[in-house]
Amino acid sequence: MFLFLSKVLDLFLAPLTWALLFLLAGALLRRRVRVARLLTALGLLMLYAFSTEPVSSALMRATEAGAVSTFRPDVTYDAVIVLGGGLDPVATERSGRPEYNAAPERLLRGFELLLEGRARRVLISGGSLDPRPQAVVEADVLSKQLQAWGIPSERIFTEGRSRNTRENAVGSERIIREQGWKTLLLVTSAAHMPRAAGCFAAVGLRPDTLPVDIRTSSTPLRRMSWLPRAGNLNQSTDALRELAGRVVYARRGWTVR
């Protein structure tokens, strides 16, 4: 039920949804000319604002503000925990090969840490929202990818049942406790790191953190473009969803500081 509600919430947190609802309301109330014009203007303004670089950058900056790296280069970690979210399961199922979305840095940084000897093992946590038995399980796909890149299978551990960040933490904690690992490094996207670290803290784990996939723009405001772009709209949507997710997780007691 929570997963279903979270998807509904995701839909209504999208600025595109808000804009379309305003435009639809304006069309339905077209006989009330002044109200219809106001609603239409609000819909277009919302669509425009969240599609601009200054607005999307400000939202992403606020989202990534709490992502702090505590990575210690002088430590060889027992395990690096790589959270799923970088795989495109639909495209992967269609092509039969790993297909990635905008966050492949999670896996790439984990691979680098293993290759450089900064971590002895990797724990990949990520399942599937698809209930079909043949559905793509992200942890399994990424494990095979690391093996194809030369990482021995005995250095790779997988947790393939989790469907959200809370379940990432719960499933990982079980494996970590069974293996007796002490020094841990958590790798995930910068926007996702505050919530992820809070979830791991809630199950009694406080790994060092290494945020990747940093999307905050370094362009000064005076040089940013006010022309609308679909990419900016996507970034605004991602930031709003993450910020809302933190509120929901905090209320459910799934994260602690």
PDB file of C-alpha atoms in Angstrom:
ATOM      1  CA  MET A   1       0.000   0.000   0.000  1.00  0.00           C
ATOM      2  CA  PHE A   2       2.808   2.433   0.876  1.00  0.00           C
ATOM      3  CA  LEU A   3       4.498   1.800  -2.473  1.00  0.00           C
ATOM      4  CA  PHE A   4       1.231   2.498  -4.311  1.00  0.00           C
ATOM      5  CA  LEU A   5       0.655   5.690  -2.343  1.00  0.00           C
ATOM      6  CA  SER A   6       4.237   6.788  -2.950  1.00  0.00           C
ATOM      7  CA  LYS A   7       3.721   6.502  -6.704  1.00  0.00           C
ATOM      8  CA  VAL A   8       0.530   8.552  -6.477  1.00  0.00           C
ATOM      9  CA  LEU A   9       2.394  11.130  -4.403  1.00  0.00           C
ATOM     10  CA  ASP A  10       5.177  11.187  -7.001  1.00  0.00           C
ATOM     11  CA  LEU A  11       2.616  12.029  -9.680  1.00  0.00           C
ATOM     12  CA  PHE A  12       1.135  14.917  -7.747  1.00  0.00           C
ATOM     13  CA  LEU A  13       4.544  16.308  -6.790  1.00  0.00           C
ATOM     14  CA  ALA A  14       5.418  16.901 -10.445  1.00  0.00           C
ATOM     15  CA  PRO A  15       5.118  20.542 -11.576  1.00  0.00           C
ATOM     16  CA  LEU A  16       3.903  19.260 -14.942  1.00  0.00           C
ATOM     17  CA  THR A  17       0.934  17.660 -13.178  1.00  0.00           C
ATOM     18  CA  TRP A  18       0.154  20.906 -11.364  1.00  0.00           C
ATOM     19  CA  ALA A  19       0.363  22.894 -14.580  1.00  0.00           C
ATOM     20  CA  LEU A  20      -1.902  20.465 -16.456  1.00  0.00           C
ATOM     21  CA  LEU A  21      -4.466  20.525 -13.639  1.00  0.00           C
ATOM     22  CA  PHE A  22      -4.569  24.326 -13.723  1.00  0.00           C
ATOM     23  CA  LEU A  23      -4.914  24.304 -17.504  1.00  0.00           C
ATOM     24  CA  LEU A  24      -7.640  21.653 -17.344  1.00  0.00           C
ATOM     25  CA  ALA A  25      -9.508  23.616 -14.694  1.00  0.00           C
ATOM     26  CA  GLY A  26      -9.232  26.719 -16.867  1.00  0.00           C
ATOM     27  CA  ALA A  27     -10.687  24.834 -19.825  1.00  0.00           C
ATOM     28  CA  LEU A  28     -13.564  23.411 -17.768  1.00  0.00           C
ATOM     29  CA  LEU A  29     -14.410  26.839 -16.347  1.00  0.00           C
ATOM     30  CA  ARG A  30     -14.099  28.682 -19.658  1.00  0.00           C
ATOM     31  CA  ARG A  31     -17.546  30.241 -19.214  1.00  0.00           C
ATOM     32  CA  ARG A  32     -16.206  32.064 -16.171  1.00  0.00           C
ATOM     33  CA  VAL A  33     -13.793  34.042 -18.278  1.00  0.00           C
ATOM     34  CA  ARG A  34     -11.769  35.786 -15.568  1.00  0.00           C
ATOM     35  CA  VAL A  35     -11.330  32.639 -13.482  1.00  0.00           C
ATOM     36  CA  ALA A  36     -10.445  30.600 -16.559  1.00  0.00           C
ATOM     37  CA  ARG A  37      -7.820  33.120 -17.627  1.00  0.00           C
ATOM     38  CA  LEU A  38      -6.312  33.192 -14.141  1.00  0.00           C
ATOM     39  CA  LEU A  39      -6.083  29.411 -13.921  1.00  0.00           C
ATOM     40  CA  THR A  40      -4.591  29.171 -17.413  1.00  0.00           C
ATOM     41  CA  ALA A  41      -2.022  31.850 -16.590  1.00  0.00           C
ATOM     42  CA  LEU A  42      -1.096  30.069 -13.356  1.00  0.00           C
ATOM     43  CA  GLY A  43      -0.646  26.783 -15.213  1.00  0.00           C
ATOM     44  CA  LEU A  44       1.596  28.336 -17.848  1.00  0.00           C
ATOM     45  CA  LEU A  45       3.571  30.301 -15.253  1.00  0.00           C
ATOM     46  CA  MET A  46       4.169  27.187 -13.163  1.00  0.00           C
ATOM     47  CA  LEU A  47       5.266  25.196 -16.187  1.00  0.00           C
ATOM     48  CA  TYR A  48       7.618  27.985 -17.231  1.00  0.00           C
ATOM     49  CA  ALA A  49       9.107  28.672 -13.787  1.00  0.00           C
ATOM     50  CA  PHE A  50      10.048  25.067 -12.977  1.00  0.00           C
ATOM     51  CA  SER A  51      11.509  24.668 -16.480  1.00  0.00           C
ATOM     52  CA  THR A  52      14.080  27.438 -15.975  1.00  0.00           C
ATOM     53  CA  GLU A  53      17.651  26.942 -14.855  1.00  0.00           C
ATOM     54  CA  PRO A  54      17.579  29.339 -11.862  1.00  0.00           C
ATOM     55  CA  VAL A  55      14.563  27.628 -10.290  1.00  0.00           C
ATOM     56  CA  SER A  56      15.681  24.049 -10.955  1.00  0.00           C
ATOM     57  CA  SER A  57      19.216  24.852  -9.745  1.00  0.00           C
ATOM     58  CA  ALA A  58      17.927  26.430  -6.542  1.00  0.00           C
ATOM     59  CA  LEU A  59      15.781  23.377  -5.795  1.00  0.00           C
ATOM     60  CA  MET A  60      18.628  20.961  -6.471  1.00  0.00           C
ATOM     61  CA  ARG A  61      21.018  23.037  -4.367  1.00  0.00           C
ATOM     62  CA  ALA A  62      18.612  22.802  -1.441  1.00  0.00           C
ATOM     63  CA  THR A  63      18.239  19.060  -1.990  1.00  0.00           C
ATOM     64  CA  GLU A  64      21.968  18.349  -2.137  1.00  0.00           C
ATOM     65  CA  ALA A  65      22.893  20.743   0.682  1.00  0.00           C
ATOM     66  CA  GLY A  66      22.956  17.993   3.321  1.00  0.00           C
ATOM     67  CA  ALA A  67      25.119  15.604   1.294  1.00  0.00           C
ATOM     68  CA  VAL A  68      28.498  15.562   3.027  1.00  0.00           C
ATOM     69  CA  SER A  69      31.414  13.283   2.161  1.00  0.00           C
ATOM     70  CA  THR A  70      33.051  11.594   5.152  1.00  0.00           C
ATOM     71  CA  PHE A  71      35.078   9.256   2.950  1.00  0.00           C
ATOM     72  CA  ARG A  72      38.492   8.495   4.474  1.00  0.00           C
ATOM     73  CA  PRO A  73      41.093   7.776   1.790  1.00  0.00           C
ATOM     74  CA  ASP A  74      43.452   6.217   4.347  1.00  0.00           C
ATOM     75  CA  VAL A  75      40.902   3.511   5.288  1.00  0.00           C
ATOM     76  CA  THR A  76      40.362   0.206   3.512  1.00  0.00           C
ATOM     77  CA  TYR A  77      36.663  -0.374   4.036  1.00  0.00           C
ATOM     78  CA  ASP A  78      35.268  -3.816   4.793  1.00  0.00           C
ATOM     79  CA  ALA A  79      32.521  -3.024   2.286  1.00  0.00           C
ATOM     80  CA  VAL A  80      31.221  -0.245   0.100  1.00  0.00           C
ATOM     81  CA  ILE A  81      27.418  -0.156  -0.009  1.00  0.00           C
ATOM     82  CA  VAL A  82      26.128   0.837  -3.443  1.00  0.00           C
ATOM     83  CA  LEU A  83      22.439   1.689  -3.541  1.00  0.00           C
ATOM     84  CA  GLY A  84      20.392   0.923  -6.619  1.00  0.00           C
ATOM     85  CA  GLY A  85      18.677   3.546  -8.703  1.00  0.00           C
ATOM     86  CA  GLY A  86      21.109   3.835 -11.583  1.00  0.00           C
ATOM     87  CA  LEU A  87      19.622   1.109 -13.762  1.00  0.00           C
ATOM     88  CA  ASP A  88      16.811   1.460 -16.302  1.00  0.00           C
ATOM     89  CA  PRO A  89      15.018  -1.888 -15.795  1.00  0.00           C
ATOM     90  CA  VAL A  90      12.623  -1.524 -18.734  1.00  0.00           C
ATOM     91  CA  ALA A  91      15.410  -0.788 -21.213  1.00  0.00           C
ATOM     92  CA  THR A  92      17.575  -3.515 -19.644  1.00  0.00           C
ATOM     93  CA  GLU A  93      14.828  -6.111 -20.107  1.00  0.00           C
ATOM     94  CA  ARG A  94      14.286  -5.004 -23.691  1.00  0.00           C
ATOM     95  CA  SER A  95      17.950  -5.054 -24.726  1.00  0.00           C
ATOM     96  CA  GLY A  96      19.175  -7.913 -22.560  1.00  0.00           C
ATOM     97  CA  ARG A  97      22.137  -5.798 -21.441  1.00  0.00           C
ATOM     98  CA  PRO A  98      22.583  -3.313 -18.585  1.00  0.00           C
ATOM     99  CA  GLU A  99      21.034   0.027 -19.552  1.00  0.00           C
ATOM    100  CA  TYR A 100      21.563   2.976 -17.220  1.00  0.00           C
ATOM    101  CA  ASN A 101      19.692   6.150 -16.442  1.00  0.00           C
ATOM    102  CA  ALA A 102      21.173   9.466 -15.290  1.00  0.00           C
ATOM    103  CA  ALA A 103      22.869   8.036 -12.169  1.00  0.00           C
ATOM    104  CA  PRO A 104      25.426   5.378 -13.245  1.00  0.00           C
ATOM    105  CA  GLU A 105      28.039   7.062 -11.011  1.00  0.00           C
ATOM    106  CA  ARG A 106      26.874   4.969  -8.055  1.00  0.00           C
ATOM    107  CA  LEU A 107      28.079   1.757  -9.672  1.00  0.00           C
ATOM    108  CA  LEU A 108      31.112   3.358 -11.320  1.00  0.00           C
ATOM    109  CA  ARG A 109      32.397   4.816  -8.041  1.00  0.00           C
ATOM    110  CA  GLY A 110      31.863   1.498  -6.278  1.00  0.00           C
ATOM    111  CA  PHE A 111      33.844  -0.233  -9.015  1.00  0.00           C
ATOM    112  CA  GLU A 112      36.657   2.298  -8.698  1.00  0.00           C
ATOM    113  CA  LEU A 113      36.865   1.785  -4.936  1.00  0.00           C
ATOM    114  CA  LEU A 114      37.155  -1.977  -5.412  1.00  0.00           C
ATOM    115  CA  LEU A 115      39.720  -1.576  -8.180  1.00  0.00           C
ATOM    116  CA  GLU A 116      41.811   0.856  -6.137  1.00  0.00           C
ATOM    117  CA  GLY A 117      41.753  -1.384  -3.070  1.00  0.00           C
ATOM    118  CA  ARG A 118      39.794   1.166  -1.017  1.00  0.00           C
ATOM    119  CA  ALA A 119      37.146  -1.467  -0.250  1.00  0.00           C
ATOM    120  CA  ARG A 120      37.468  -5.227   0.193  1.00  0.00           C
ATOM    121  CA  ARG A 121      33.898  -5.977  -0.874  1.00  0.00           C
ATOM    122  CA  VAL A 122      30.819  -4.355  -2.342  1.00  0.00           C
ATOM    123  CA  LEU A 123      27.231  -4.738  -1.185  1.00  0.00           C
ATOM    124  CA  ILE A 124      24.740  -3.833  -3.916  1.00  0.00           C
ATOM    125  CA  SER A 125      21.254  -3.091  -2.619  1.00  0.00           C
ATOM    126  CA  GLY A 126      18.393  -2.775  -5.084  1.00  0.00           C
ATOM    127  CA  GLY A 127      15.431  -4.919  -6.057  1.00  0.00           C
ATOM    128  CA  SER A 128      12.487  -4.339  -8.363  1.00  0.00           C
ATOM    129  CA  LEU A 129       9.066  -2.713  -8.202  1.00  0.00           C
ATOM    130  CA  ASP A 130       7.863  -5.141 -10.873  1.00  0.00           C
ATOM    131  CA  PRO A 131       6.041  -8.113  -9.251  1.00  0.00           C
ATOM    132  CA  ARG A 132       6.612 -10.443 -12.205  1.00  0.00           C
ATOM    133  CA  PRO A 133       8.899 -13.454 -11.456  1.00  0.00           C
ATOM    134  CA  GLN A 134      10.999 -12.649 -14.523  1.00  0.00           C
ATOM    135  CA  ALA A 135      11.406  -8.975 -13.638  1.00  0.00           C
ATOM    136  CA  VAL A 136      14.872  -7.434 -13.743  1.00  0.00           C
ATOM    137  CA  VAL A 137      16.466  -7.308 -10.271  1.00  0.00           C
ATOM    138  CA  GLU A 138      18.915  -4.417 -10.208  1.00  0.00           C
ATOM    139  CA  ALA A 139      21.357  -5.919  -7.696  1.00  0.00           C
ATOM    140  CA  ASP A 140      21.749  -9.049  -9.823  1.00  0.00           C
ATOM    141  CA  VAL A 141      22.329  -7.065 -13.019  1.00  0.00           C
ATOM    142  CA  LEU A 142      24.918  -4.815 -11.386  1.00  0.00           C
ATOM    143  CA  SER A 143      26.668  -7.810  -9.836  1.00  0.00           C
ATOM    144  CA  LYS A 144      27.075  -9.386 -13.265  1.00  0.00           C
ATOM    145  CA  GLN A 145      28.324  -6.056 -14.615  1.00  0.00           C
ATOM    146  CA  LEU A 146      31.050  -5.847 -11.965  1.00  0.00           C
ATOM    147  CA  GLN A 147      32.065  -9.429 -12.680  1.00  0.00           C
ATOM    148  CA  ALA A 148      32.280  -8.595 -16.390  1.00  0.00           C
ATOM    149  CA  TRP A 149      34.628  -5.754 -15.428  1.00  0.00           C
ATOM    150  CA  GLY A 150      36.896  -8.181 -13.581  1.00  0.00           C
ATOM    151  CA  ILE A 151      35.701  -8.048  -9.962  1.00  0.00           C
ATOM    152  CA  PRO A 152      35.682 -11.587  -8.459  1.00  0.00           C
ATOM    153  CA  SER A 153      32.248 -12.842  -7.444  1.00  0.00           C
ATOM    154  CA  GLU A 154      33.417 -13.553  -3.881  1.00  0.00           C
ATOM    155  CA  ARG A 155      33.916  -9.818  -3.358  1.00  0.00           C
ATOM    156  CA  ILE A 156      30.323  -9.036  -4.406  1.00  0.00           C
ATOM    157  CA  PHE A 157      27.300  -9.307  -2.118  1.00  0.00           C
ATOM    158  CA  THR A 158      23.775  -8.511  -3.244  1.00  0.00           C
ATOM    159  CA  GLU A 159      20.503  -7.559  -1.588  1.00  0.00           C
ATOM    160  CA  GLY A 160      17.801  -7.830  -4.226  1.00  0.00           C
ATOM    161  CA  ARG A 161      14.522  -7.588  -2.321  1.00  0.00           C
ATOM    162  CA  SER A 162      14.414  -3.888  -1.423  1.00  0.00           C
ATOM    163  CA  ARG A 163      11.973  -1.611  -3.227  1.00  0.00           C
ATOM    164  CA  ASN A 164      12.776   1.685  -1.522  1.00  0.00           C
ATOM    165  CA  THR A 165      15.451   3.346   0.597  1.00  0.00           C
ATOM    166  CA  ARG A 166      14.026   2.082   3.887  1.00  0.00           C
ATOM    167  CA  GLU A 167      14.192  -1.500   2.622  1.00  0.00           C
ATOM    168  CA  ASN A 168      17.725  -0.853   1.297  1.00  0.00           C
ATOM    169  CA  ALA A 169      18.814  -0.124   4.850  1.00  0.00           C
ATOM    170  CA  VAL A 170      16.927  -3.000   6.481  1.00  0.00           C
ATOM    171  CA  GLY A 171      18.156  -5.586   3.978  1.00  0.00           C
ATOM    172  CA  SER A 172      21.730  -4.315   4.048  1.00  0.00           C
ATOM    173  CA  GLU A 173      21.827  -4.300   7.859  1.00  0.00           C
ATOM    174  CA  ARG A 174      20.994  -8.001   7.931  1.00  0.00           C
ATOM    175  CA  ILE A 175      23.845  -8.914   5.578  1.00  0.00           C
ATOM    176  CA  ILE A 176      26.317  -6.601   7.321  1.00  0.00           C
ATOM    177  CA  ARG A 177      25.469  -8.088  10.712  1.00  0.00           C
ATOM    178  CA  GLU A 178      25.826 -11.647   9.373  1.00  0.00           C
ATOM    179  CA  GLN A 179      29.216 -10.856   7.810  1.00  0.00           C
ATOM    180  CA  GLY A 180      30.508  -8.919  10.813  1.00  0.00           C
ATOM    181  CA  TRP A 181      31.701  -5.937   8.752  1.00  0.00           C
ATOM    182  CA  LYS A 182      32.802  -2.902  10.724  1.00  0.00           C
ATOM    183  CA  THR A 183      34.103  -0.209   8.386  1.00  0.00           C
ATOM    184  CA  LEU A 184      31.482   0.747   5.822  1.00  0.00           C
ATOM    185  CA  LEU A 185      31.119   3.340   3.077  1.00  0.00           C
ATOM    186  CA  LEU A 186      27.744   4.328   1.659  1.00  0.00           C
ATOM    187  CA  VAL A 187      27.627   5.469  -1.977  1.00  0.00           C
ATOM    188  CA  THR A 188      24.560   7.046  -3.541  1.00  0.00           C
ATOM    189  CA  SER A 189      23.508  10.213  -5.373  1.00  0.00           C
ATOM    190  CA  ALA A 190      24.091  13.483  -3.532  1.00  0.00           C
ATOM    191  CA  ALA A 191      20.392  14.371  -3.593  1.00  0.00           C
ATOM    192  CA  HIS A 192      19.548  10.969  -2.124  1.00  0.00           C
ATOM    193  CA  MET A 193      22.340  10.814   0.470  1.00  0.00           C
ATOM    194  CA  PRO A 194      20.693  12.653   3.431  1.00  0.00           C
ATOM    195  CA  ARG A 195      17.644  10.371   3.352  1.00  0.00           C
ATOM    196  CA  ALA A 196      19.717   7.248   2.714  1.00  0.00           C
ATOM    197  CA  ALA A 197      22.154   7.981   5.550  1.00  0.00           C
ATOM    198  CA  GLY A 198      19.181   8.679   7.833  1.00  0.00           C
ATOM    199  CA  CYS A 199      17.637   5.311   6.967  1.00  0.00           C
ATOM    200  CA  PHE A 200      20.865   3.460   7.729  1.00  0.00           C
ATOM    201  CA  ALA A 201      21.212   5.349  11.013  1.00  0.00           C
ATOM    202  CA  ALA A 202      17.652   4.291  11.905  1.00  0.00           C
ATOM    203  CA  VAL A 203      18.671   0.599  11.684  1.00  0.00           C
ATOM    204  CA  GLY A 204      21.796   1.161  13.757  1.00  0.00           C
ATOM    205  CA  LEU A 205      24.382   1.760  11.039  1.00  0.00           C
ATOM    206  CA  ARG A 206      26.388   4.916  10.521  1.00  0.00           C
ATOM    207  CA  PRO A 207      28.655   4.267   7.535  1.00  0.00           C
ATOM    208  CA  ASP A 208      30.957   6.868   6.092  1.00  0.00           C
ATOM    209  CA  THR A 209      29.309   8.595   3.149  1.00  0.00           C
ATOM    210  CA  LEU A 210      30.442   9.352  -0.389  1.00  0.00           C
ATOM    211  CA  PRO A 211      27.860  11.301  -2.418  1.00  0.00           C
ATOM    212  CA  VAL A 212      28.105  11.056  -6.209  1.00  0.00           C
ATOM    213  CA  ASP A 213      25.965  12.192  -9.158  1.00  0.00           C
ATOM    214  CA  ILE A 214      26.206  15.817  -8.003  1.00  0.00           C
ATOM    215  CA  ARG A 215      23.874  17.981 -10.105  1.00  0.00           C
ATOM    216  CA  THR A 216      24.001  21.367  -8.395  1.00  0.00           C
ATOM    217  CA  SER A 217      25.047  23.961 -10.963  1.00  0.00           C
ATOM    218  CA  SER A 218      28.122  26.101 -10.324  1.00  0.00           C
ATOM    219  CA  THR A 219      26.988  28.703 -12.869  1.00  0.00           C
ATOM    220  CA  PRO A 220      26.443  32.159 -11.306  1.00  0.00           C
ATOM    221  CA  LEU A 221      22.814  33.279 -11.274  1.00  0.00           C
ATOM    222  CA  ARG A 222      23.512  36.194 -13.633  1.00  0.00           C
ATOM    223  CA  ARG A 223      24.740  33.740 -16.271  1.00  0.00           C
ATOM    224  CA  MET A 224      21.891  31.253 -15.969  1.00  0.00           C
ATOM    225  CA  SER A 225      19.359  30.949 -18.748  1.00  0.00           C
ATOM    226  CA  TRP A 226      15.721  31.858 -18.226  1.00  0.00           C
ATOM    227  CA  LEU A 227      14.679  29.919 -21.322  1.00  0.00           C
ATOM    228  CA  PRO A 228      12.528  26.879 -20.452  1.00  0.00           C
ATOM    229  CA  ARG A 229      14.105  23.463 -20.927  1.00  0.00           C
ATOM    230  CA  ALA A 230      12.671  19.974 -20.405  1.00  0.00           C
ATOM    231  CA  GLY A 231      15.819  18.977 -18.532  1.00  0.00           C
ATOM    232  CA  ASN A 232      15.258  21.738 -16.001  1.00  0.00           C
ATOM    233  CA  LEU A 233      11.670  20.570 -15.486  1.00  0.00           C
ATOM    234  CA  ASN A 234      12.900  17.028 -14.839  1.00  0.00           C
ATOM    235  CA  GLN A 235      15.468  18.280 -12.337  1.00  0.00           C
ATOM    236  CA  SER A 236      12.882  20.390 -10.516  1.00  0.00           C
ATOM    237  CA  THR A 237      10.604  17.350 -10.309  1.00  0.00           C
ATOM    238  CA  ASP A 238      13.387  15.114  -8.962  1.00  0.00           C
ATOM    239  CA  ALA A 239      14.275  17.659  -6.289  1.00  0.00           C
ATOM    240  CA  LEU A 240      10.674  18.134  -5.156  1.00  0.00           C
ATOM    241  CA  ARG A 241      10.121  14.392  -4.946  1.00  0.00           C
ATOM    242  CA  GLU A 242      13.243  13.896  -2.867  1.00  0.00           C
ATOM    243  CA  LEU A 243      12.383  16.738  -0.481  1.00  0.00           C
ATOM    244  CA  ALA A 244       8.871  15.349  -0.040  1.00  0.00           C
ATOM    245  CA  GLY A 245      10.283  11.858   0.487  1.00  0.00           C
ATOM    246  CA  ARG A 246      12.357  13.124   3.392  1.00  0.00           C
ATOM    247  CA  VAL A 247       9.269  14.539   5.059  1.00  0.00           C
ATOM    248  CA  VAL A 248       7.349  11.272   4.636  1.00  0.00           C
ATOM    249  CA  TYR A 249      10.244   9.135   5.886  1.00  0.00           C
ATOM    250  CA  ALA A 250      10.806  11.374   8.895  1.00  0.00           C
ATOM    251  CA  ARG A 251       7.117  11.207   9.840  1.00  0.00           C
ATOM    252  CA  ARG A 252       7.167   7.417   9.616  1.00  0.00           C
ATOM    253  CA  GLY A 253      10.294   7.249  11.777  1.00  0.00           C
ATOM    254  CA  TRP A 254      12.365   5.674   9.030  1.00  0.00           C
ATOM    255  CA  THR A 255      15.191   8.194   9.277  1.00  0.00           C
ATOM    256  CA  VAL A 256      17.179   9.630  12.159  1.00  0.00           C
ATOM    257  CA  ARG A 257      19.978  12.155  12.238  1.00  0.00           C
TER     258      ARG A 257
END
